[in-house]
Every structure is written in C-alpha cells, then in structure tokens.
Amino acid sequence: MKLLNPFDLPKKMSIKFKKYSPDSKEHLFIISNEDINVLISLSPPKFGKPDIPDFYVDQTEFPKSALSQIAKTIEEKFWRSASEGGLPAGVNQTDIFVNGEKISIYREMNVGAPHRKGFRVTNFSRPSRKYEEDFQDFWLTDDELLNEGVLQAFKECA
C-alpha cells in the first residue's frame, strides 16, 4: 500500500472518523476497507515537499480488529492500577498480537508538546510507507482519545 490521500481515496476505502484541529491545521482520519484500518494524520508542510497537495502524511496500518484491541488495552492496562488489573507501576509499554502482527503500545509523557500525555502505537509488522524503517508509528494524546472521540472511534472500527 502507498501513502493514502484522504481527499482522494481508492474506491474500496472509506473514512470512518475524521477530526480537524483549527489551531494546528492538522487532520486525523481513520480510513477502512474490509481488511484494514489506517490511521492518517495530515499536517501543513513547514519545509520540503508535501506528500500530498498541501500536507505531510503520517500513516499507520492495522489489521481490521486491532483498533478495538488497542482501545481495550489502553483502558484496561494503562488507565487502571495494577490492583485493578493494569500494568505494574513503572511499566509503560505492552505488546499485543493481532492476526499475527506485533503492535506495541507505549505510554508517552510528551506527545507533540512538553507534559502532554498520550500514547505511541507501533506496528512492527508493516514497513513505513514514507521512511526507510521496518515499522509504522502513530501518536495520540489523551485529549484526542478521551475528549475528541478517537477512543470511541477505535472501539467502533472492528
């Protein structure tokens, strides 16, 4: 798969969720077909050539059921104490396996800005579509997950 342009998608792909942040002029999309969910973040270019007209593209692909499992893992492992079944104190990373793909979820304390908590989600089973890396990364803030509907969208994208 190549980098997708959410404004000009292939026929079998559809937008399941979209969010626009006027302050940063960034877009977040969840795009799906029958097999995969793709997280796409668009940001205005600051230098260099944009990936699609007017935007840089960050894209991470997951098996269809992975987003709901990521949401469940965040809620049950990171947002619960160890006594409630969450991860032990001091542990800030866990792995899940979905359809044979290794997905790591990391708790991050500086997502996009100092002291802005969130998560980095890495799919180690798919190569980057943009860089010479053998993985794909995506970052989400707690605010995006809880207050901007992303966590609920993850749950609905199975």
Coordinates of N, CA and C in Angstrom, one line a residue:
M1 N 0.8 -1.2 0.0 CA 0.0 0.0 0.0 C 0.9 1.2 0.0
K2 N 0.5 2.2 -0.7 CA 1.2 3.5 -0.7 C 0.6 4.5 0.3
L3 N 1.2 5.7 0.4 CA 0.5 6.7 1.2 C -0.8 7.1 0.6
L4 N -1.8 7.1 1.5 CA -3.2 7.5 1.0 C -3.4 9.0 1.1
N5 N -4.2 9.5 0.2 CA -4.7 10.8 0.3 C -6.2 10.8 0.7
P6 N -6.5 11.2 1.9 CA -7.9 11.0 2.4 C -8.9 11.8 1.6
F7 N -8.4 12.8 0.8 CA -9.3 13.6 0.0 C -9.5 13.0 -1.4
D8 N -8.8 11.9 -1.7 CA -9.0 11.2 -3.0 C -8.7 9.7 -2.8
L9 N -9.6 9.0 -2.1 CA -9.3 7.6 -1.7 C -9.7 6.6 -2.8
P10 N -9.0 5.5 -2.8 CA -9.4 4.4 -3.7 C -10.8 4.0 -3.4
K11 N -11.5 3.4 -4.4 CA -12.9 3.1 -4.3 C -13.3 2.2 -3.1
K12 N -12.5 1.2 -2.7 CA -12.8 0.3 -1.6 C -12.5 0.9 -0.2
M13 N -11.9 2.1 -0.2 CA -11.5 2.7 1.1 C -12.6 3.7 1.5
S14 N -12.9 3.8 2.8 CA -13.9 4.8 3.2 C -13.4 5.4 4.6
I15 N -13.8 6.7 4.8 CA -13.5 7.4 6.0 C -14.5 7.0 7.1
K16 N -14.0 6.5 8.2 CA -14.8 6.1 9.3 C -14.8 7.1 10.4
F17 N -13.8 8.0 10.5 CA -13.7 9.0 11.5 C -12.8 10.1 10.9
K18 N -13.1 11.4 11.2 CA -12.3 12.5 10.9 C -12.4 13.6 11.9
K19 N -11.3 14.2 12.1 CA -11.2 15.3 13.1 C -10.2 16.3 12.5
Y20 N -10.6 17.6 12.7 CA -9.8 18.7 12.3 C -9.5 19.6 13.5
S21 N -8.2 20.0 13.6 CA -7.8 20.9 14.7 C -7.5 22.3 14.1
P22 N -8.4 23.2 14.2 CA -8.1 24.5 13.6 C -6.8 25.2 14.1
D23 N -6.5 25.0 15.3 CA -5.3 25.7 15.8 C -4.0 25.3 15.1
S24 N -3.9 24.0 14.9 CA -2.7 23.4 14.2 C -2.9 23.2 12.8
K25 N -4.1 23.3 12.3 CA -4.5 22.9 10.9 C -4.2 21.5 10.6
E26 N -4.2 20.6 11.6 CA -4.0 19.2 11.4 C -5.3 18.4 11.3
H27 N -5.2 17.3 10.5 CA -6.4 16.4 10.3 C -6.0 15.1 10.9
L28 N -7.0 14.4 11.4 CA -6.8 13.0 11.8 C -7.9 12.2 11.1
F29 N -7.6 11.1 10.5 CA -8.6 10.2 9.8 C -8.4 8.8 10.3
I30 N -9.5 8.0 10.3 CA -9.5 6.6 10.3 C -10.1 6.2 9.0
I31 N -9.4 5.4 8.2 CA -9.8 5.0 6.9 C -9.8 3.5 6.9
S32 N -10.9 2.9 6.3 CA -11.0 1.4 6.4 C -11.4 0.8 5.0
N33 N -11.1 -0.4 4.9 CA -11.7 -1.3 3.9 C -12.0 -2.6 4.6
E34 N -12.3 -3.6 3.9 CA -12.8 -4.8 4.6 C -11.7 -5.5 5.4
D35 N -10.4 -5.2 5.1 CA -9.3 -5.9 5.8 C -8.5 -5.1 6.8
I36 N -8.4 -3.8 6.6 CA -7.5 -3.0 7.4 C -8.2 -1.7 7.9
N37 N -7.6 -1.1 8.9 CA -7.9 0.3 9.4 C -6.6 1.0 9.2
V38 N -6.7 2.2 8.7 CA -5.5 3.1 8.5 C -5.7 4.4 9.3
L39 N -4.7 4.7 10.1 CA -4.7 6.0 10.8 C -3.9 6.9 10.0
I40 N -4.4 8.1 9.7 CA -3.7 9.1 8.9 C -3.8 10.4 9.6
S41 N -2.6 11.0 9.8 CA -2.5 12.4 10.3 C -2.0 13.3 9.2
L42 N -2.6 14.4 8.9 CA -2.2 15.3 7.9 C -1.7 16.6 8.6
S43 N -0.6 17.1 8.3 CA -0.1 18.4 8.8 C 0.4 19.3 7.7
P44 N 0.2 20.6 7.9 CA 0.7 21.5 6.8 C 2.3 21.4 6.7
P45 N 2.8 21.5 5.5 CA 4.3 21.4 5.4 C 5.0 22.6 6.0
K46 N 6.1 22.4 6.7 CA 6.9 23.5 7.2 C 8.1 23.8 6.3
F47 N 8.5 22.7 5.6 CA 9.7 22.8 4.7 C 9.6 21.6 3.8
G48 N 10.3 21.6 2.7 CA 10.4 20.5 1.9 C 9.1 20.3 1.1
K49 N 9.0 19.2 0.4 CA 7.9 18.8 -0.4 C 6.8 18.1 0.3
P50 N 5.6 18.5 0.2 CA 4.5 17.8 0.9 C 4.3 16.4 0.2
D51 N 3.7 15.5 1.0 CA 3.4 14.1 0.5 C 2.2 14.1 -0.5
I52 N 1.2 14.9 -0.1 CA 0.1 15.1 -1.0 C -0.1 16.6 -1.1
P53 N -0.9 17.1 -2.0 CA -1.0 18.6 -2.0 C -1.4 19.2 -0.7
D54 N -0.5 20.1 -0.2 CA -0.7 20.9 1.0 C -0.5 20.2 2.3
F55 N -0.1 18.9 2.3 CA 0.1 18.2 3.6 C 1.2 17.2 3.6
Y56 N 1.8 17.1 4.8 CA 2.6 15.9 5.1 C 1.6 14.8 5.5
V57 N 2.0 13.6 5.3 CA 1.1 12.4 5.7 C 1.9 11.5 6.6
D58 N 1.3 11.2 7.8 CA 1.7 10.1 8.6 C 0.7 9.1 8.6
Q59 N 1.1 7.8 8.3 CA 0.1 6.8 8.0 C 0.6 5.5 8.8
T60 N -0.4 4.9 9.5 CA -0.1 3.6 10.2 C -1.3 2.7 9.9
E61 N -0.9 1.5 9.5 CA -1.9 0.5 9.1 C -2.0 -0.6 10.1
F62 N -3.3 -1.1 10.3 CA -3.5 -2.1 11.3 C -4.5 -3.2 10.7
P63 N -4.4 -4.4 11.2 CA -5.5 -5.4 10.8 C -6.8 -4.8 11.3
K64 N -7.9 -5.2 10.7 CA -9.2 -4.7 11.0 C -9.6 -4.6 12.5
S65 N -9.3 -5.7 13.2 CA -9.8 -5.7 14.6 C -8.8 -5.1 15.6
A66 N -7.7 -4.6 15.1 CA -6.6 -4.1 16.0 C -7.0 -2.8 16.8
L67 N -7.7 -1.9 16.1 CA -8.1 -0.6 16.8 C -8.9 -0.9 18.1
S68 N -9.9 -1.8 18.0 CA -10.7 -2.1 19.2 C -9.8 -2.7 20.3
Q69 N -8.9 -3.5 19.9 CA -8.0 -4.2 20.9 C -7.0 -3.1 21.5
I70 N -6.6 -2.2 20.7 CA -5.7 -1.1 21.2 C -6.5 -0.3 22.2
A71 N -7.7 0.1 21.9 CA -8.6 0.8 22.9 C -8.7 0.0 24.2
K72 N -9.0 -1.2 24.1 CA -9.2 -2.1 25.2 C -7.9 -2.2 26.1
T73 N -6.8 -2.3 25.4 CA -5.5 -2.4 26.1 C -5.2 -1.0 26.8
I74 N -5.5 0.1 26.2 CA -5.2 1.4 26.8 C -6.1 1.5 28.1
E75 N -7.4 1.2 27.9 CA -8.3 1.3 29.1 C -8.0 0.3 30.2
E76 N -7.7 -0.9 29.9 CA -7.5 -1.9 30.9 C -6.1 -2.0 31.4
K77 N -5.1 -1.7 30.7 CA -3.7 -1.9 31.1 C -3.0 -0.6 31.6
F78 N -3.4 0.6 30.9 CA -2.7 1.8 31.2 C -3.5 2.7 32.1
W79 N -4.8 2.7 32.0 CA -5.7 3.6 32.8 C -6.3 2.9 34.0
R80 N -5.7 1.7 34.3 CA -6.1 1.1 35.6 C -4.9 0.8 36.4
S81 N -5.1 0.8 37.7 CA -3.9 0.5 38.6 C -3.6 -1.0 38.5
A82 N -2.4 -1.4 39.0 CA -2.0 -2.8 39.0 C -3.0 -3.6 39.8
S83 N -3.5 -3.1 40.9 CA -4.5 -3.8 41.7 C -5.8 -4.0 41.0
E84 N -6.1 -3.2 40.0 CA -7.3 -3.4 39.2 C -7.1 -4.1 37.9
G85 N -5.9 -4.7 37.7 CA -5.5 -5.5 36.5 C -4.7 -4.8 35.5
G86 N -4.3 -3.5 35.8 CA -3.5 -2.8 34.9 C -2.0 -3.2 35.0
L87 N -1.2 -2.5 34.2 CA 0.3 -2.8 34.2 C 0.9 -2.4 35.6
P88 N 1.9 -3.1 36.0 CA 2.6 -2.7 37.2 C 3.2 -1.3 37.2
A89 N 3.3 -0.7 38.3 CA 3.9 0.6 38.4 C 5.3 0.6 37.7
G90 N 5.5 1.7 36.9 CA 6.8 1.8 36.3 C 6.9 1.1 34.9
V91 N 5.9 0.3 34.6 CA 5.9 -0.3 33.2 C 5.0 0.6 32.3
N92 N 5.7 1.0 31.2 CA 5.0 1.9 30.3 C 4.9 1.4 28.9
Q93 N 4.9 0.1 28.7 CA 4.8 -0.5 27.4 C 4.3 -1.9 27.4
T94 N 3.5 -2.2 26.5 CA 3.0 -3.6 26.3 C 2.8 -3.9 24.9
D95 N 2.8 -5.2 24.6 CA 2.6 -5.7 23.2 C 1.3 -6.4 23.1
I96 N 0.7 -6.3 21.9 CA -0.5 -7.1 21.6 C -0.2 -7.7 20.2
F97 N -0.8 -8.9 19.9 CA -0.7 -9.5 18.6 C -2.0 -9.7 18.0
V98 N -2.2 -9.1 16.8 CA -3.5 -9.2 16.1 C -3.3 -9.7 14.7
N99 N -3.9 -10.8 14.4 CA -3.7 -11.5 13.1 C -2.2 -11.7 12.8
G100 N -1.4 -12.1 13.8 CA 0.0 -12.3 13.6 C 0.9 -11.1 13.5
E101 N 0.3 -9.9 13.7 CA 1.0 -8.6 13.6 C 1.3 -8.1 15.1
K102 N 2.6 -7.8 15.3 CA 3.0 -7.3 16.6 C 2.8 -5.8 16.7
I103 N 2.0 -5.4 17.7 CA 1.7 -4.0 17.9 C 2.1 -3.6 19.3
S104 N 2.9 -2.6 19.4 CA 3.4 -2.2 20.8 C 2.7 -0.9 21.1
I105 N 2.3 -0.7 22.3 CA 1.7 0.5 22.8 C 2.6 1.0 24.0
Y106 N 2.9 2.3 23.8 CA 3.8 2.9 24.8 C 3.1 4.1 25.4
R107 N 3.2 4.3 26.7 CA 2.7 5.5 27.4 C 3.8 6.5 27.2
E108 N 3.4 7.7 26.7 CA 4.3 8.8 26.5 C 3.9 10.0 27.3
M109 N 4.9 10.8 27.8 CA 4.6 11.9 28.6 C 4.7 13.3 27.8
N110 N 5.2 13.2 26.6 CA 5.4 14.4 25.8 C 5.0 14.2 24.4
V111 N 3.7 14.1 24.1 CA 3.2 13.8 22.8 C 2.9 15.2 22.1
G112 N 3.9 15.6 21.3 CA 3.7 16.8 20.5 C 4.0 18.1 21.2
A113 N 4.1 18.0 22.6 CA 4.4 19.2 23.4 C 4.8 18.7 24.8
P114 N 5.6 19.5 25.5 CA 6.0 19.1 26.8 C 4.8 18.8 27.7
H115 N 4.9 17.8 28.5 CA 3.9 17.4 29.5 C 2.5 17.1 28.9
R116 N 2.4 16.8 27.7 CA 1.1 16.4 27.0 C 1.1 14.9 26.9
K117 N 0.4 14.2 27.8 CA 0.4 12.8 27.9 C -0.4 12.2 26.7
G118 N 0.1 10.9 26.4 CA -0.6 10.2 25.3 C 0.1 8.9 25.1
F119 N 0.0 8.4 23.9 CA 0.4 7.1 23.5 C 1.1 7.1 22.2
R120 N 2.1 6.2 22.0 CA 2.7 5.9 20.7 C 2.3 4.5 20.5
V121 N 1.8 4.2 19.3 CA 1.4 2.9 18.9 C 2.2 2.5 17.7
T122 N 2.9 1.4 17.8 CA 3.8 1.0 16.7 C 3.5 -0.4 16.2
N123 N 3.3 -0.5 14.9 CA 3.1 -1.7 14.2 C 4.4 -2.2 13.7
F124 N 5.0 -3.2 14.3 CA 6.3 -3.7 13.9 C 6.2 -4.7 12.7
S125 N 5.0 -5.0 12.3 CA 4.8 -5.9 11.2 C 4.6 -5.3 9.8
R126 N 4.6 -4.0 9.8 CA 4.4 -3.3 8.5 C 5.4 -2.3 8.3
P127 N 6.1 -2.2 7.1 CA 7.1 -1.2 6.9 C 6.5 0.2 6.7
S128 N 7.3 1.2 7.0 CA 6.9 2.6 6.8 C 6.7 2.8 5.3
R129 N 5.7 3.6 5.0 CA 5.4 3.9 3.6 C 6.1 5.2 3.2
K130 N 6.8 5.8 4.1 CA 7.5 7.1 3.9 C 9.0 7.1 4.2
Y131 N 9.4 6.3 5.2 CA 10.8 6.3 5.6 C 11.4 4.9 5.4
E132 N 12.6 4.8 5.5 CA 13.3 3.5 5.4 C 13.4 2.9 6.8
E133 N 12.2 2.6 7.3 CA 12.1 1.9 8.6 C 11.2 0.7 8.4
D134 N 11.4 -0.3 9.2 CA 10.6 -1.5 9.1 C 9.4 -1.6 10.1
F135 N 8.9 -0.4 10.4 CA 7.8 -0.3 11.3 C 7.0 1.0 11.0
Q136 N 5.8 1.1 11.6 CA 5.0 2.3 11.4 C 4.6 2.7 12.8
D137 N 4.6 4.1 13.0 CA 4.3 4.7 14.3 C 3.2 5.7 14.2
F138 N 2.4 5.8 15.3 CA 1.4 6.8 15.4 C 1.3 7.3 16.8
W139 N 1.1 8.6 17.0 CA 1.0 9.2 18.4 C -0.4 9.8 18.5
L140 N -0.9 9.6 19.7 CA -2.3 10.1 20.1 C -2.2 10.7 21.5
T141 N -2.8 11.8 21.7 CA -2.8 12.4 23.1 C -4.0 11.9 23.8
D142 N -3.9 11.9 25.2 CA -5.1 11.6 26.0 C -6.3 12.4 25.6
D143 N -6.1 13.7 25.3 CA -7.2 14.5 25.0 C -7.9 14.1 23.7
E144 N -7.1 13.7 22.7 CA -7.7 13.2 21.4 C -8.5 11.9 21.7
L145 N -7.9 11.0 22.5 CA -8.6 9.8 22.8 C -9.9 10.0 23.6
L146 N -9.8 10.8 24.7 CA -10.9 10.9 25.6 C -12.0 12.0 25.2
N147 N -11.5 13.1 24.8 CA -12.4 14.3 24.6 C -12.7 14.6 23.1
E148 N -12.0 14.0 22.2 CA -12.2 14.3 20.8 C -12.7 13.1 20.0
G149 N -13.1 12.0 20.7 CA -13.8 10.9 20.1 C -13.0 9.8 19.5
V150 N -11.7 9.9 19.6 CA -10.8 8.9 18.9 C -11.0 7.5 19.6
L151 N -11.0 7.4 20.9 CA -11.1 6.2 21.6 C -12.4 5.5 21.2
Q152 N -13.5 6.2 21.2 CA -14.8 5.6 20.8 C -14.7 5.2 19.4
A153 N -14.1 5.9 18.5 CA -14.0 5.5 17.1 C -13.2 4.3 17.0
F154 N -12.1 4.1 17.8 CA -11.4 2.9 17.8 C -12.3 1.7 18.1
K155 N -13.1 1.8 19.1 CA -14.0 0.7 19.5 C -15.0 0.4 18.4
E156 N -15.4 1.3 17.6 CA -16.4 1.1 16.6 C -15.8 0.6 15.3
C157 N -14.5 0.6 15.1 CA -13.9 0.2 13.8 C -13.5 -1.2 13.7
A158 N -14.0 -2.1 14.5 CA -13.7 -3.5 14.5 C -14.4 -4.2 13.3

